[in-house]
Amino acid sequence: MGLTSNTVLALAVLAGVLLFAATIWFWPKLSGRTWRAVAGRIGLLLATQLALFSAVGLAANKSFLFYGSWADLFGQETSMGKVVDHSMSSKDIKVVDKQKLDVPGGAKPQVGGQILKVAISGQKSKITSPGYVWLPPEYFQPQHKDENFPASVVLTGYPGTAENLIKGLDYPMKAFSLSKSGKMKPMILVMLRPTVAPPRDTECVDVPGGPQTETFFGVDLPQAIQDTFRVGKKPENMGFIGNSTGGYCALKIAAHYPQTFGAAAGLSAYYDAPDDPTTGDLFHGDEKLKKRADILHVMENKKPAGTSFLVTSSEKGEPNLADTKKFIKKVQGPDRVSSIVLDSGGHNFNTWRREIPPMLVWMSGRIQA
């Protein structure tokens, strides 16, 4: 509950009303001259006034934005402003910060690569989403300055944060280490969460009258990547990766846009969009749109285009094993399918950490510069 949220303001107003009512109700009982009665009257009056002043202060701050957060209000926001270099930005991707990888010599991009914090805007979907871009060291090295690089979109689960892909799943560090050891080619990673209209879970669907999430990930995002970075425009130049909800999105978007994505990896993916309070009504009675969101239905009816798919599950701990086996059977040549099935592993970060290195090696073998 942020300082400027409606919930905090409503709670302050409610507290003021309840304390005022309590003061009226208990005043006769506290009318005596004993120290308990006097202390009770003072306490009720102070508490009521504090709640009322808080409500007024919160309302004024919400209107004029004197303070943007609790940390700002209490003087805890002390980080210095950062000068942003817009030379790597484009009309669709704005760089708002840069980070180095924690490796020897990592302060130099040509040694440790670079992580860009970005804001990505979709021209057709009108969606803007935050994310991170990992650029490998080779991207900055003079001998590769005219070369293109393969790129993969990487999505978290729902609700997730893009930071989880860096801090929790270590995608940049894993890509750096695998590339340095020669197990995979240098690859650009564009890391986001699938939640582009928080807190709603749109399941990468173009919702009628709502967020056009499929268009963002299937059309706008790859165009923005190709316009901003040295990435080719053929399907063999770009992949799509995700875990859980992100895995569902990766498989679905690659199936719908084989002209854009040459490979997709779904870690612990499911195969149809859920219908629950987090999603709301995604299809508005449109059966065609609903079938489009059913990956098993799509794979059964799509024209194979040479896309490579990787799916993961486990014999114990994952609920998607049966559907994963169905998906594998529905892939028809020239499409290709591979799998990672662990003996045991739940729907969690520990499982995905075990799957990411071999998945990145597999992806590196499926897409190229």
mmCIF file of C-alpha atoms in Angstrom:
data_model
loop_
_atom_site.group_PDB
_atom_site.id
_atom_site.type_symbol
_atom_site.label_atom_id
_atom_site.label_comp_id
_atom_site.label_asym_id
_atom_site.label_seq_id
_atom_site.Cartn_x
_atom_site.Cartn_y
_atom_site.Cartn_z
ATOM 1 C CA MET A 1 0.000 0.000 0.000
ATOM 2 C CA GLY A 2 1.869 3.014 -1.287
ATOM 3 C CA LEU A 3 1.754 6.467 0.244
ATOM 4 C CA THR A 4 -0.390 7.796 -2.611
ATOM 5 C CA SER A 5 -2.717 4.796 -2.921
ATOM 6 C CA ASN A 6 -6.478 5.105 -2.553
ATOM 7 C CA THR A 7 -6.456 2.201 -0.078
ATOM 8 C CA VAL A 8 -4.255 4.039 2.430
ATOM 9 C CA LEU A 9 -6.397 7.183 2.156
ATOM 10 C CA ALA A 10 -9.622 5.195 2.594
ATOM 11 C CA LEU A 11 -8.227 3.432 5.682
ATOM 12 C CA ALA A 12 -7.213 6.767 7.230
ATOM 13 C CA VAL A 13 -10.690 8.209 6.647
ATOM 14 C CA LEU A 14 -12.308 5.064 8.047
ATOM 15 C CA ALA A 15 -10.080 5.203 11.143
ATOM 16 C CA GLY A 16 -11.062 8.849 11.718
ATOM 17 C CA VAL A 17 -14.777 8.058 11.442
ATOM 18 C CA LEU A 18 -14.544 5.043 13.754
ATOM 19 C CA LEU A 19 -12.512 6.920 16.364
ATOM 20 C CA PHE A 20 -14.966 9.842 16.280
ATOM 21 C CA ALA A 21 -17.847 7.407 16.824
ATOM 22 C CA ALA A 22 -15.929 5.718 19.649
ATOM 23 C CA THR A 23 -15.328 9.091 21.309
ATOM 24 C CA ILE A 24 -19.058 9.881 21.287
ATOM 25 C CA TRP A 25 -19.949 6.396 22.525
ATOM 26 C CA PHE A 26 -17.448 6.169 25.383
ATOM 27 C CA TRP A 27 -17.502 9.828 26.512
ATOM 28 C CA PRO A 28 -20.235 9.370 29.156
ATOM 29 C CA LYS A 29 -18.301 6.453 30.637
ATOM 30 C CA LEU A 30 -15.158 8.591 30.801
ATOM 31 C CA SER A 31 -16.776 11.644 32.386
ATOM 32 C CA GLY A 32 -15.389 11.003 35.872
ATOM 33 C CA ARG A 33 -12.433 12.753 37.543
ATOM 34 C CA THR A 34 -10.296 9.664 38.047
ATOM 35 C CA TRP A 35 -6.944 9.471 36.283
ATOM 36 C CA ARG A 36 -8.189 6.584 34.136
ATOM 37 C CA ALA A 37 -11.172 8.643 32.896
ATOM 38 C CA VAL A 38 -8.998 11.695 32.148
ATOM 39 C CA ALA A 39 -6.391 9.568 30.357
ATOM 40 C CA GLY A 40 -9.167 7.893 28.351
ATOM 41 C CA ARG A 41 -10.605 11.241 27.203
ATOM 42 C CA ILE A 42 -7.163 12.549 26.253
ATOM 43 C CA GLY A 43 -6.333 9.330 24.389
ATOM 44 C CA LEU A 44 -9.552 9.313 22.377
ATOM 45 C CA LEU A 45 -9.225 12.992 21.453
ATOM 46 C CA LEU A 46 -5.584 12.631 20.398
ATOM 47 C CA ALA A 47 -6.231 9.455 18.410
ATOM 48 C CA THR A 48 -9.226 10.993 16.620
ATOM 49 C CA GLN A 49 -7.339 14.163 15.741
ATOM 50 C CA LEU A 50 -4.309 12.171 14.564
ATOM 51 C CA ALA A 51 -6.499 10.052 12.267
ATOM 52 C CA LEU A 52 -8.249 13.144 10.873
ATOM 53 C CA PHE A 53 -4.983 15.009 10.301
ATOM 54 C CA SER A 54 -3.524 11.902 8.652
ATOM 55 C CA ALA A 55 -6.506 11.660 6.297
ATOM 56 C CA VAL A 56 -6.223 15.349 5.392
ATOM 57 C CA GLY A 57 -2.460 15.062 4.924
ATOM 58 C CA LEU A 58 -2.752 11.959 2.737
ATOM 59 C CA ALA A 59 -5.451 13.622 0.624
ATOM 60 C CA ALA A 60 -3.325 16.750 0.167
ATOM 61 C CA ASN A 61 -0.246 14.679 -0.702
ATOM 62 C CA LYS A 62 -2.220 12.626 -3.213
ATOM 63 C CA SER A 63 -3.395 15.818 -4.914
ATOM 64 C CA PHE A 64 -0.087 17.714 -4.928
ATOM 65 C CA LEU A 65 2.438 14.808 -4.740
ATOM 66 C CA PHE A 66 4.742 16.379 -2.157
ATOM 67 C CA TYR A 67 6.104 12.891 -1.382
ATOM 68 C CA GLY A 68 6.099 9.936 -3.771
ATOM 69 C CA SER A 69 6.641 7.091 -1.288
ATOM 70 C CA TRP A 70 6.934 6.210 2.410
ATOM 71 C CA ALA A 71 10.730 6.194 2.037
ATOM 72 C CA ASP A 72 10.557 9.681 0.551
ATOM 73 C CA LEU A 73 8.337 10.900 3.418
ATOM 74 C CA PHE A 74 10.638 9.572 6.161
ATOM 75 C CA GLY A 75 13.841 10.735 4.472
ATOM 76 C CA GLN A 76 15.038 7.246 3.590
ATOM 77 C CA GLU A 77 15.230 7.914 -0.171
ATOM 78 C CA THR A 78 18.841 9.076 -0.459
ATOM 79 C CA SER A 79 20.086 7.453 -3.682
ATOM 80 C CA MET A 80 21.666 9.891 -6.095
ATOM 81 C CA GLY A 81 20.148 10.660 -9.475
ATOM 82 C CA LYS A 82 21.752 8.961 -12.456
ATOM 83 C CA VAL A 83 22.715 10.449 -15.795
ATOM 84 C CA VAL A 84 21.195 8.269 -18.524
ATOM 85 C CA ASP A 85 23.060 7.684 -21.768
ATOM 86 C CA HIS A 86 20.440 7.629 -24.538
ATOM 87 C CA SER A 87 22.863 6.540 -27.257
ATOM 88 C CA MET A 88 21.608 2.945 -26.966
ATOM 89 C CA SER A 89 17.963 3.968 -26.814
ATOM 90 C CA SER A 90 15.472 3.987 -29.668
ATOM 91 C CA LYS A 91 11.938 5.245 -30.127
ATOM 92 C CA ASP A 92 10.591 2.002 -28.625
ATOM 93 C CA ILE A 93 13.227 1.083 -26.020
ATOM 94 C CA LYS A 94 14.455 3.678 -23.526
ATOM 95 C CA VAL A 95 17.497 2.875 -21.379
ATOM 96 C CA VAL A 96 16.990 4.168 -17.836
ATOM 97 C CA ASP A 97 19.929 2.542 -16.040
ATOM 98 C CA LYS A 98 22.963 0.319 -16.573
ATOM 99 C CA GLN A 99 24.388 -2.444 -14.390
ATOM 100 C CA LYS A 100 27.591 -4.462 -14.523
ATOM 101 C CA LEU A 101 27.948 -8.168 -13.986
ATOM 102 C CA ASP A 102 29.757 -9.202 -10.805
ATOM 103 C CA VAL A 103 32.752 -10.821 -12.504
ATOM 104 C CA PRO A 104 36.450 -9.859 -12.574
ATOM 105 C CA GLY A 105 36.788 -6.810 -14.806
ATOM 106 C CA GLY A 106 33.007 -6.597 -15.083
ATOM 107 C CA ALA A 107 33.049 -2.790 -14.931
ATOM 108 C CA LYS A 108 34.175 -2.864 -18.557
ATOM 109 C CA PRO A 109 31.305 -3.932 -20.862
ATOM 110 C CA GLN A 110 33.723 -5.608 -23.283
ATOM 111 C CA VAL A 111 34.805 -7.875 -20.399
ATOM 112 C CA GLY A 112 31.675 -8.458 -18.340
ATOM 113 C CA GLY A 113 28.871 -7.442 -20.695
ATOM 114 C CA GLN A 114 26.156 -5.088 -19.525
ATOM 115 C CA ILE A 115 22.637 -5.210 -18.118
ATOM 116 C CA LEU A 116 20.384 -2.386 -19.292
ATOM 117 C CA LYS A 117 17.268 -1.431 -17.371
ATOM 118 C CA VAL A 118 14.758 -0.382 -20.020
ATOM 119 C CA ALA A 119 11.217 0.758 -20.712
ATOM 120 C CA ILE A 120 9.745 -0.859 -23.824
ATOM 121 C CA SER A 121 6.834 0.756 -25.677
ATOM 122 C CA GLY A 122 4.657 -1.081 -28.181
ATOM 123 C CA GLN A 123 3.581 0.907 -31.213
ATOM 124 C CA LYS A 124 0.570 -1.269 -32.105
ATOM 125 C CA SER A 125 -0.451 -2.516 -28.650
ATOM 126 C CA LYS A 126 0.087 0.855 -26.929
ATOM 127 C CA ILE A 127 1.589 -1.069 -24.004
ATOM 128 C CA THR A 128 4.701 0.072 -22.136
ATOM 129 C CA SER A 129 6.504 -2.419 -19.933
ATOM 130 C CA PRO A 130 9.722 -2.295 -17.867
ATOM 131 C CA GLY A 131 12.412 -4.884 -18.384
ATOM 132 C CA TYR A 132 16.121 -5.650 -18.619
ATOM 133 C CA VAL A 133 18.411 -6.399 -21.536
ATOM 134 C CA TRP A 134 21.582 -8.464 -21.162
ATOM 135 C CA LEU A 135 24.233 -7.621 -23.744
ATOM 136 C CA PRO A 136 27.156 -10.097 -23.768
ATOM 137 C CA PRO A 137 30.776 -8.869 -23.713
ATOM 138 C CA GLU A 138 31.237 -9.666 -27.399
ATOM 139 C CA TYR A 139 28.579 -7.067 -28.247
ATOM 140 C CA PHE A 140 31.035 -4.356 -27.135
ATOM 141 C CA GLN A 141 34.263 -5.822 -28.481
ATOM 142 C CA PRO A 142 35.761 -4.025 -31.503
ATOM 143 C CA GLN A 143 36.239 -7.216 -33.513
ATOM 144 C CA HIS A 144 32.466 -7.874 -33.336
ATOM 145 C CA LYS A 145 31.227 -4.296 -33.790
ATOM 146 C CA ASP A 146 29.604 -5.029 -37.161
ATOM 147 C CA GLU A 147 28.154 -8.412 -36.255
ATOM 148 C CA ASN A 148 24.576 -9.324 -35.384
ATOM 149 C CA PHE A 149 23.716 -11.444 -32.335
ATOM 150 C CA PRO A 150 20.926 -13.929 -31.635
ATOM 151 C CA ALA A 151 18.373 -12.720 -29.081
ATOM 152 C CA SER A 152 15.847 -14.392 -26.815
ATOM 153 C CA VAL A 153 12.896 -12.897 -24.988
ATOM 154 C CA VAL A 154 12.757 -14.268 -21.419
ATOM 155 C CA LEU A 155 9.577 -14.067 -19.315
ATOM 156 C CA THR A 156 8.924 -14.744 -15.627
ATOM 157 C CA GLY A 157 5.810 -16.372 -14.283
ATOM 158 C CA TYR A 158 2.789 -14.461 -12.958
ATOM 159 C CA PRO A 159 2.894 -12.057 -11.234
ATOM 160 C CA GLY A 160 6.690 -12.053 -11.094
ATOM 161 C CA THR A 161 9.150 -9.239 -11.596
ATOM 162 C CA ALA A 162 11.800 -8.907 -14.273
ATOM 163 C CA GLU A 163 14.404 -8.608 -11.481
ATOM 164 C CA ASN A 164 13.695 -12.262 -10.587
ATOM 165 C CA LEU A 165 15.298 -13.297 -13.857
ATOM 166 C CA ILE A 166 18.528 -11.569 -12.798
ATOM 167 C CA LYS A 167 18.628 -12.049 -9.021
ATOM 168 C CA GLY A 168 16.651 -15.264 -8.602
ATOM 169 C CA LEU A 169 17.358 -17.239 -11.770
ATOM 170 C CA ASP A 170 20.719 -15.670 -12.701
ATOM 171 C CA TYR A 171 20.087 -15.590 -16.457
ATOM 172 C CA PRO A 172 22.880 -13.102 -17.330
ATOM 173 C CA MET A 173 25.468 -14.890 -15.174
ATOM 174 C CA LYS A 174 24.505 -18.305 -16.560
ATOM 175 C CA ALA A 175 24.652 -17.000 -20.143
ATOM 176 C CA PHE A 176 28.020 -15.349 -19.438
ATOM 177 C CA SER A 177 29.520 -18.507 -17.894
ATOM 178 C CA LEU A 178 28.202 -20.863 -20.581
ATOM 179 C CA SER A 179 29.426 -18.595 -23.347
ATOM 180 C CA LYS A 180 32.843 -18.156 -21.720
ATOM 181 C CA SER A 181 33.213 -21.940 -21.453
ATOM 182 C CA GLY A 182 32.263 -22.357 -25.118
ATOM 183 C CA LYS A 183 29.035 -24.271 -24.435
ATOM 184 C CA MET A 184 26.789 -21.648 -26.045
ATOM 185 C CA LYS A 185 27.113 -18.721 -28.426
ATOM 186 C CA PRO A 186 26.880 -15.154 -27.065
ATOM 187 C CA MET A 187 23.198 -14.217 -26.904
ATOM 188 C CA ILE A 188 21.188 -11.090 -26.095
ATOM 189 C CA LEU A 189 18.526 -11.683 -23.441
ATOM 190 C CA VAL A 190 15.490 -9.387 -23.199
ATOM 191 C CA MET A 191 13.959 -10.060 -19.779
ATOM 192 C CA LEU A 192 10.427 -9.037 -18.806
ATOM 193 C CA ARG A 193 7.411 -10.225 -16.864
ATOM 194 C CA PRO A 194 4.200 -11.249 -18.662
ATOM 195 C CA THR A 195 2.160 -8.901 -16.448
ATOM 196 C CA VAL A 196 1.886 -5.830 -18.670
ATOM 197 C CA ALA A 197 -1.348 -4.546 -17.076
ATOM 198 C CA PRO A 198 -0.789 -5.208 -13.334
ATOM 199 C CA PRO A 199 -2.335 -6.645 -11.306
ATOM 200 C CA ARG A 200 -4.310 -8.376 -14.075
ATOM 201 C CA ASP A 201 -3.005 -11.638 -15.494
ATOM 202 C CA THR A 202 -3.694 -11.282 -19.218
ATOM 203 C CA GLU A 203 -2.047 -14.612 -20.184
ATOM 204 C CA CYS A 204 -0.489 -13.029 -23.300
ATOM 205 C CA VAL A 205 -3.947 -12.705 -24.867
ATOM 206 C CA ASP A 206 -5.299 -9.808 -26.927
ATOM 207 C CA VAL A 207 -8.235 -9.137 -24.607
ATOM 208 C CA PRO A 208 -11.271 -7.675 -26.432
ATOM 209 C CA GLY A 209 -11.536 -4.073 -25.293
ATOM 210 C CA GLY A 210 -8.529 -4.629 -23.013
ATOM 211 C CA PRO A 211 -4.722 -5.016 -23.077
ATOM 212 C CA GLN A 212 -3.392 -6.274 -26.403
ATOM 213 C CA THR A 213 -0.748 -8.429 -24.774
ATOM 214 C CA GLU A 214 -0.224 -10.938 -27.584
ATOM 215 C CA THR A 215 0.373 -8.097 -30.030
ATOM 216 C CA PHE A 216 2.912 -6.580 -27.634
ATOM 217 C CA PHE A 217 4.963 -9.775 -27.283
ATOM 218 C CA GLY A 218 4.429 -11.159 -30.776
ATOM 219 C CA VAL A 219 4.738 -7.978 -32.879
ATOM 220 C CA ASP A 220 5.880 -4.898 -30.956
ATOM 221 C CA LEU A 221 8.611 -6.405 -28.804
ATOM 222 C CA PRO A 222 10.578 -8.219 -31.540
ATOM 223 C CA GLN A 223 10.333 -5.128 -33.745
ATOM 224 C CA ALA A 224 11.669 -2.959 -30.920
ATOM 225 C CA ILE A 225 14.535 -5.389 -30.292
ATOM 226 C CA GLN A 226 15.529 -5.482 -33.963
ATOM 227 C CA ASP A 227 15.332 -1.690 -34.270
ATOM 228 C CA THR A 228 17.464 -1.063 -31.175
ATOM 229 C CA PHE A 229 20.095 -3.792 -31.095
ATOM 230 C CA ARG A 230 22.161 -5.710 -33.627
ATOM 231 C CA VAL A 231 19.664 -8.534 -34.111
ATOM 232 C CA GLY A 232 18.575 -10.016 -37.434
ATOM 233 C CA LYS A 233 14.997 -10.059 -38.700
ATOM 234 C CA LYS A 234 14.661 -13.766 -39.536
ATOM 235 C CA PRO A 235 13.049 -16.387 -37.271
ATOM 236 C CA GLU A 236 16.385 -18.153 -36.813
ATOM 237 C CA ASN A 237 17.673 -14.978 -35.148
ATOM 238 C CA MET A 238 15.220 -14.896 -32.247
ATOM 239 C CA GLY A 239 13.941 -17.225 -29.530
ATOM 240 C CA PHE A 240 11.372 -17.065 -26.733
ATOM 241 C CA ILE A 241 11.895 -18.456 -23.199
ATOM 242 C CA GLY A 242 9.684 -18.494 -20.116
ATOM 243 C CA ASN A 243 8.807 -20.290 -16.920
ATOM 244 C CA SER A 244 5.274 -21.090 -15.706
ATOM 245 C CA THR A 245 2.995 -18.399 -17.192
ATOM 246 C CA GLY A 246 6.000 -17.127 -19.121
ATOM 247 C CA GLY A 247 6.527 -20.638 -20.493
ATOM 248 C CA TYR A 248 2.918 -20.802 -21.655
ATOM 249 C CA CYS A 249 3.392 -17.434 -23.363
ATOM 250 C CA ALA A 250 6.677 -18.511 -24.978
ATOM 251 C CA LEU A 251 5.206 -21.645 -26.559
ATOM 252 C CA LYS A 252 2.009 -19.905 -27.641
ATOM 253 C CA ILE A 253 3.652 -16.812 -29.141
ATOM 254 C CA ALA A 254 6.198 -18.917 -31.050
ATOM 255 C CA ALA A 255 3.391 -21.112 -32.388
ATOM 256 C CA HIS A 256 1.423 -18.063 -33.547
ATOM 257 C CA TYR A 257 4.427 -16.143 -34.931
ATOM 258 C CA PRO A 258 6.754 -18.680 -36.593
ATOM 259 C CA GLN A 259 7.828 -15.935 -38.997
ATOM 260 C CA THR A 260 9.398 -14.124 -36.009
ATOM 261 C CA PHE A 261 10.556 -16.743 -33.488
ATOM 262 C CA GLY A 262 12.536 -19.764 -34.577
ATOM 263 C CA ALA A 263 12.609 -21.473 -31.181
ATOM 264 C CA ALA A 264 10.725 -21.454 -27.881
ATOM 265 C CA ALA A 265 11.381 -23.005 -24.475
ATOM 266 C CA GLY A 266 8.600 -23.445 -21.912
ATOM 267 C CA LEU A 267 9.883 -24.315 -18.438
ATOM 268 C CA SER A 268 7.054 -25.799 -16.352
ATOM 269 C CA ALA A 269 4.639 -24.400 -18.915
ATOM 270 C CA TYR A 270 0.922 -25.066 -18.945
ATOM 271 C CA TYR A 271 -0.988 -25.243 -22.191
ATOM 272 C CA ASP A 272 -4.218 -23.290 -21.866
ATOM 273 C CA ALA A 273 -5.148 -19.947 -20.330
ATOM 274 C CA PRO A 274 -6.770 -20.247 -16.874
ATOM 275 C CA ASP A 275 -10.037 -18.559 -16.004
ATOM 276 C CA ASP A 276 -9.871 -17.167 -12.465
ATOM 277 C CA PRO A 277 -10.124 -13.875 -10.524
ATOM 278 C CA THR A 278 -6.623 -12.819 -11.623
ATOM 279 C CA THR A 279 -7.439 -13.112 -15.336
ATOM 280 C CA GLY A 280 -11.002 -11.810 -15.462
ATOM 281 C CA ASP A 281 -12.916 -12.458 -18.680
ATOM 282 C CA LEU A 282 -10.198 -12.871 -21.293
ATOM 283 C CA PHE A 283 -12.295 -13.888 -24.280
ATOM 284 C CA HIS A 284 -15.720 -12.208 -23.890
ATOM 285 C CA GLY A 285 -17.473 -15.218 -25.396
ATOM 286 C CA ASP A 286 -15.214 -15.339 -28.475
ATOM 287 C CA GLU A 287 -14.689 -19.080 -29.072
ATOM 288 C CA LYS A 288 -12.134 -18.487 -31.831
ATOM 289 C CA LEU A 289 -10.035 -16.386 -29.458
ATOM 290 C CA LYS A 290 -10.382 -19.011 -26.734
ATOM 291 C CA LYS A 291 -9.153 -21.781 -29.052
ATOM 292 C CA ARG A 292 -6.256 -19.540 -30.105
ATOM 293 C CA ALA A 293 -5.155 -19.544 -26.452
ATOM 294 C CA ASP A 294 -5.246 -23.370 -26.251
ATOM 295 C CA ILE A 295 -1.744 -24.457 -27.262
ATOM 296 C CA LEU A 296 -2.644 -28.125 -27.735
ATOM 297 C CA HIS A 297 -5.454 -27.098 -30.086
ATOM 298 C CA VAL A 298 -3.110 -24.738 -31.932
ATOM 299 C CA MET A 299 -0.399 -27.376 -32.397
ATOM 300 C CA GLU A 300 -2.928 -29.861 -33.710
ATOM 301 C CA ASN A 301 -4.179 -27.423 -36.345
ATOM 302 C CA LYS A 302 -1.177 -25.238 -37.223
ATOM 303 C CA LYS A 303 0.884 -25.546 -40.360
ATOM 304 C CA PRO A 304 4.398 -26.622 -39.311
ATOM 305 C CA ALA A 305 7.009 -23.988 -40.154
ATOM 306 C CA GLY A 306 10.256 -25.422 -38.811
ATOM 307 C CA THR A 307 9.980 -23.972 -35.293
ATOM 308 C CA SER A 308 11.900 -25.709 -32.510
ATOM 309 C CA PHE A 309 10.188 -26.255 -29.137
ATOM 310 C CA LEU A 310 11.597 -27.314 -25.767
ATOM 311 C CA VAL A 311 9.278 -28.275 -22.893
ATOM 312 C CA THR A 312 10.133 -29.292 -19.334
ATOM 313 C CA SER A 313 8.441 -31.186 -16.525
ATOM 314 C CA SER A 314 9.244 -33.744 -13.816
ATOM 315 C CA GLU A 315 7.999 -37.223 -12.958
ATOM 316 C CA LYS A 316 7.181 -36.050 -9.429
ATOM 317 C CA GLY A 317 6.232 -32.548 -8.374
ATOM 318 C CA GLU A 318 5.039 -30.899 -11.597
ATOM 319 C CA PRO A 319 1.323 -30.805 -12.514
ATOM 320 C CA ASN A 320 1.966 -30.400 -16.251
ATOM 321 C CA LEU A 321 3.520 -33.778 -17.077
ATOM 322 C CA ALA A 322 0.484 -35.299 -18.813
ATOM 323 C CA ASP A 323 -0.155 -32.212 -20.958
ATOM 324 C CA THR A 324 3.556 -31.935 -21.748
ATOM 325 C CA LYS A 325 3.481 -35.460 -23.177
ATOM 326 C CA LYS A 326 0.400 -34.512 -25.235
ATOM 327 C CA PHE A 327 2.211 -31.449 -26.568
ATOM 328 C CA ILE A 328 5.210 -33.536 -27.632
ATOM 329 C CA LYS A 329 2.955 -35.898 -29.605
ATOM 330 C CA LYS A 330 1.225 -33.014 -31.397
ATOM 331 C CA VAL A 331 4.411 -31.444 -32.800
ATOM 332 C CA GLN A 332 4.665 -32.337 -36.485
ATOM 333 C CA GLY A 333 7.672 -31.992 -38.800
ATOM 334 C CA PRO A 334 9.335 -29.854 -39.939
ATOM 335 C CA ASP A 335 8.676 -28.429 -36.436
ATOM 336 C CA ARG A 336 10.918 -30.065 -33.845
ATOM 337 C CA VAL A 337 10.434 -30.753 -30.151
ATOM 338 C CA SER A 338 12.817 -31.571 -27.289
ATOM 339 C CA SER A 339 12.177 -32.065 -23.586
ATOM 340 C CA ILE A 340 13.750 -32.046 -20.154
ATOM 341 C CA VAL A 341 11.950 -34.314 -17.673
ATOM 342 C CA LEU A 342 13.461 -34.395 -14.185
ATOM 343 C CA ASP A 343 12.951 -37.323 -11.831
ATOM 344 C CA SER A 344 11.660 -34.914 -9.206
ATOM 345 C CA GLY A 345 11.135 -31.183 -9.053
ATOM 346 C CA GLY A 346 8.361 -28.833 -8.017
ATOM 347 C CA HIS A 347 6.995 -25.704 -9.650
ATOM 348 C CA ASN A 348 9.683 -23.437 -8.223
ATOM 349 C CA PHE A 349 12.949 -21.552 -8.738
ATOM 350 C CA ASN A 350 15.104 -24.481 -7.657
ATOM 351 C CA THR A 351 13.663 -26.634 -10.436
ATOM 352 C CA TRP A 352 14.126 -23.924 -13.065
ATOM 353 C CA ARG A 353 17.728 -23.301 -12.000
ATOM 354 C CA ARG A 354 18.413 -26.950 -12.864
ATOM 355 C CA GLU A 355 16.804 -26.562 -16.285
ATOM 356 C CA ILE A 356 18.106 -23.155 -17.406
ATOM 357 C CA PRO A 357 21.740 -24.089 -18.275
ATOM 358 C CA PRO A 358 20.853 -27.027 -20.567
ATOM 359 C CA MET A 359 17.972 -24.994 -21.991
ATOM 360 C CA LEU A 360 20.304 -22.085 -22.880
ATOM 361 C CA VAL A 361 22.708 -24.502 -24.573
ATOM 362 C CA TRP A 362 19.755 -25.964 -26.507
ATOM 363 C CA MET A 363 18.514 -22.482 -27.487
ATOM 364 C CA SER A 364 21.985 -21.519 -28.642
ATOM 365 C CA GLY A 365 21.920 -24.480 -30.996
ATOM 366 C CA ARG A 366 18.537 -23.470 -32.438
ATOM 367 C CA ILE A 367 18.984 -19.735 -33.100
ATOM 368 C CA GLN A 368 21.906 -17.895 -34.620
ATOM 369 C CA ALA A 369 23.189 -14.445 -35.526
#
